[in-house]
Amino acid sequence: MRGSKDKKKFHKKFGGSRNMSEALLLSLIHKLEIAETAETYKMNMEWLVKEMREIVDIVKDKKLKEERSLNFLVSDLVDVADDAIDLFKNHIHMSSASIHNSMGEIKKQMLKLEDGESNMTSSENVDDNYVVGLEGDVEFLIRKRIIGRGGISLYYYFVKTLLIKGMSGIGKTTLAREIYNHASVIQHFDTRAWVSDSTSMKELLIKLIQQVEDPHTSSLLENMDNQSLRDMIRQHLRGKRFLIILDDLPKKMPLKSLMNAFPQQDDGSRVLLTSHTTPIDIEVFSENVYKMEPLDSKKSWQLFLKTINHGNRLMGEHQFPMDLEHMGKQMLRKCGGLPLAIKVVGKQLAEKKLSGGSEWEQLLESVDFGPILKLLEPFYLQLDPERQLCFMCMAFFKENTTLRKEKLTQIWVAGGVLQSSEDQCEKYLEDLVNESVIDVNDKGTKYRMNVVLHMLSIQKAEEKLGFEILRNNGNNRPSESPRHHRVIICSRDKFNYSTDQDKHLVSLFFHGGGYLDTSPSYWKSFEQLKILDLEDFGLKFLPETICTLMELRYLGLRNNYIKELPESLGCLEKLEVLDIAQNFMLELPDVIWELHSLRHLYMSNLIYRKPLKIDTLQDLETLTYVSVDNWTYELSDLVMLTELWRLGIEEVDENSDVSKLFASLAEMYCLKHLILRGYRFRSMPCLDELRILYGLKTLKLDGLLARLPTSFPPELESLTLINSCLDEDPMPLLGEKLPELKYLKLRNAYTGQQMVILGDGFPGLEKLCIEELWNLRNVRYVKNAMGNWLMKLEIHDCPYLDTLPEEIVSMTNLRELKMVTTKSIATKMKNSHLTSKIATANINPMS
């Protein structure tokens, strides 16, 4: 099987020595070269032969310190090469990402051995004696996924694979341990095994065999090839119901190869993975992925008290005083709900109290987060270089802030930090979410980084990006060494600035609030500045000297008090992003239409002295917002806006010519996202013609509606209704007309008392959010409604909705309920048997 006999011969001849590794590799190269002579395989094999020869040089010529680990990696390499040959023989093109990734990962691990590097340790295994807030997670996973029959198995193997996912230190290992040692789990499975800290497939297979079969056969197993090890596991597990937990796997571990070690038997066996990322070479369905969230403030405090009082020998008067609870909770905010950080801080404080006897107030003010960042550093180091750059750029933004997708990607591109397109940067952003580095909202438009990781991003950016943070208090000055990126944190006092020139600065961010009372020389110093961001700064005017920033690509002026823009703005010929939204009654200068490099323009509530000339900006991709009358009557050459894919139209009322509007939008084949905003308290007109926008994916309607459109764009995946104030229940019509819908949000959209979801409506809906439905008293679900795919339900500010439907119990995929309501209803809901079945039920009273 796959060259197994040849491999066994080599093992017999060379034993466990380096000669065996070299011989196996040379034999594989010979086989690959034979395959390479075939014209069909030639171009696909050249890179593989080249990589193998480089690895032979590493094995042969370098002084490697870990002979045993080397042999394990060589065995893994044999697997990869044989897989590649199998692909060629079956005429499968050598574009398989798993082959490339596996080869690269093995080579990287060998180079680490060459340098004598030790394997990175997991930050999950830091004092797991104290557990808080996991009861619901444990109960849900055991009932619905481990012992229950829910979830989906893959067609090529019957063993269902589950994944516990989340950032480093969030408690994945702790949760898996609670499941593994649960009495019902022990009783349910014939065989259990726990494997962790494996850097190679062979090491993982050996550890697995030692757990399920014989713990004393290490030397014998090391002389076997990987295929024989898989055969042994399969033979032992056949006919047994088993639970295998693979803890903290390396992200590029070839799991598809491992899955072949398990017998194909549909008996309820389970494989449970814990990882910060989703495996790359097997498909794990979303309903089989359990994403862990940080602890809320209440659970964080409970874990802190457990750690500091009961785990560190603090007795009597030395225990943490409850009158400092507020101060302690303020300190804990910097832990971001991360159990690892809370435990490290609690242990640190207890040790200081025991050794020095300092006052608790002093100890809380002197907490050192350095040890926590050191533990999280491997989480950063495992990222690819491009993702590391993206990670460090998060230091530019305020701690714990929510960031728009477009702002992130535009700044990465404009600053030249990444030499990539915005589309490629969006892929990097998706990767950071998949790697659990940042969190994203359900619509995939807003991102947030945990505050502890944000601290780490600042540390790394200062080390590697030429980044610095200055405070407007007169106590610091710019660094003497060249800086490329700078954040200035201001108070409400007069802005103080340095007269030192900094010709190397590429990006400049202002945080806090104040005003810019600067001389022209200040702006002239930034000859290479590409990014200037003053969002939320409280700016009242922009100086004429802005024209000196000739290299500027990104200008962020959102949410300020600016009344007019200088005419000199037209000199910024390289400007690609201009964000002037949320500056009330801002006068737009006529020169803006001279910015022909502009690709993204964000504006709202503007004053126009002259007609708009947006159609002159032929590279424009994003435009929000423009008046419906400006769009339909002033713009004559809209056909030139061939790149526009996101559009916001405002001031839509009953007098608007929406037929003309929709006819023009139907000609814009790139348009995927549309926002229609009403005008003050006037009702929007009939919107039935929305149906002609065939390619539209997301739609937001913000304003009064007499009734819903009778039909919608057929491919619509996301719908938001805000301030619609409909008299008729919208759910029956929406459920019937929107079969592709995944996300639905209703905010102040319905004035009735009862909401009904009928029949097979919303077969693919994953999230439902209802907010500010002030009269709603009852929500009723009918059997099979929402297809049981609903995973998240949010209810905010519905003060008369005091119960949930009984049918919610049958929604097998519903994992999360978020509810903000009155104090009495919150208490009632928390005690309800319905919410007790939901893994994460955050029910809080209105503030």
CSV table of N, CA, C and O in Angstrom, one decimal, residues 153-161 262-270:
chain,number,residue,atom,x,y,z
A,153,SER,N,-21.4,14.3,9.4
A,153,SER,CA,-20.2,13.6,9.1
A,153,SER,C,-19.9,13.7,7.6
A,153,SER,O,-20.7,14.0,6.8
A,154,LEU,N,-18.6,13.6,7.3
A,154,LEU,CA,-18.2,13.7,5.9
A,154,LEU,C,-18.4,12.4,5.1
A,154,LEU,O,-18.4,11.3,5.7
A,155,TYR,N,-18.6,12.6,3.8
A,155,TYR,CA,-18.9,11.4,3.0
A,155,TYR,C,-17.8,10.4,2.9
A,155,TYR,O,-18.0,9.2,2.8
A,156,TYR,N,-16.5,10.8,3.1
A,156,TYR,CA,-15.4,9.9,2.9
A,156,TYR,C,-15.0,9.2,4.3
A,156,TYR,O,-14.1,8.5,4.3
A,157,TYR,N,-15.6,9.6,5.4
A,157,TYR,CA,-15.4,8.8,6.6
A,157,TYR,C,-16.6,9.1,7.5
A,157,TYR,O,-17.3,10.1,7.4
A,158,PHE,N,-16.9,8.1,8.4
A,158,PHE,CA,-18.1,8.1,9.1
A,158,PHE,C,-17.9,8.8,10.5
A,158,PHE,O,-18.8,9.2,11.1
A,159,VAL,N,-16.6,8.9,11.0
A,159,VAL,CA,-16.4,9.4,12.3
A,159,VAL,C,-16.6,10.9,12.2
A,159,VAL,O,-15.9,11.6,11.5
A,160,LYS,N,-17.5,11.4,13.0
A,160,LYS,CA,-17.8,12.9,13.0
A,160,LYS,C,-16.6,13.6,13.7
A,160,LYS,O,-16.2,13.3,14.8
A,161,THR,N,-16.2,14.7,13.0
A,161,THR,CA,-15.1,15.5,13.6
A,161,THR,C,-15.6,16.8,14.1
A,161,THR,O,-16.3,17.5,13.3
A,262,PHE,N,-8.8,5.8,11.2
A,262,PHE,CA,-10.0,5.4,12.0
A,262,PHE,C,-10.9,4.5,11.2
A,262,PHE,O,-11.1,4.8,10.0
A,263,PRO,N,-11.5,3.5,11.7
A,263,PRO,CA,-12.4,2.6,11.0
A,263,PRO,C,-13.6,3.3,10.6
A,263,PRO,O,-14.1,4.2,11.3
A,264,GLN,N,-14.1,3.0,9.4
A,264,GLN,CA,-15.4,3.6,8.9
A,264,GLN,C,-16.6,2.8,9.5
A,264,GLN,O,-17.1,1.9,8.9
A,265,GLN,N,-17.0,3.3,10.6
A,265,GLN,CA,-18.1,2.7,11.3
A,265,GLN,C,-19.0,3.8,11.9
A,265,GLN,O,-18.5,4.7,12.5
A,266,ASP,N,-20.3,3.7,11.6
A,266,ASP,CA,-21.2,4.7,12.0
A,266,ASP,C,-21.8,4.3,13.3
A,266,ASP,O,-23.0,3.9,13.4
A,267,ASP,N,-21.0,4.4,14.4
A,267,ASP,CA,-21.5,3.9,15.7
A,267,ASP,C,-21.4,5.0,16.8
A,267,ASP,O,-21.5,4.8,18.0
A,268,GLY,N,-21.3,6.3,16.3
A,268,GLY,CA,-21.3,7.4,17.3
A,268,GLY,C,-19.9,7.7,17.8
A,268,GLY,O,-19.8,8.5,18.7
A,269,SER,N,-18.8,7.2,17.2
A,269,SER,CA,-17.5,7.6,17.6
A,269,SER,C,-17.2,9.1,17.2
A,269,SER,O,-17.8,9.6,16.3
A,270,ARG,N,-16.3,9.7,17.9
A,270,ARG,CA,-16.1,11.1,17.7
A,270,ARG,C,-14.6,11.4,17.8
A,270,ARG,O,-13.8,10.8,18.5
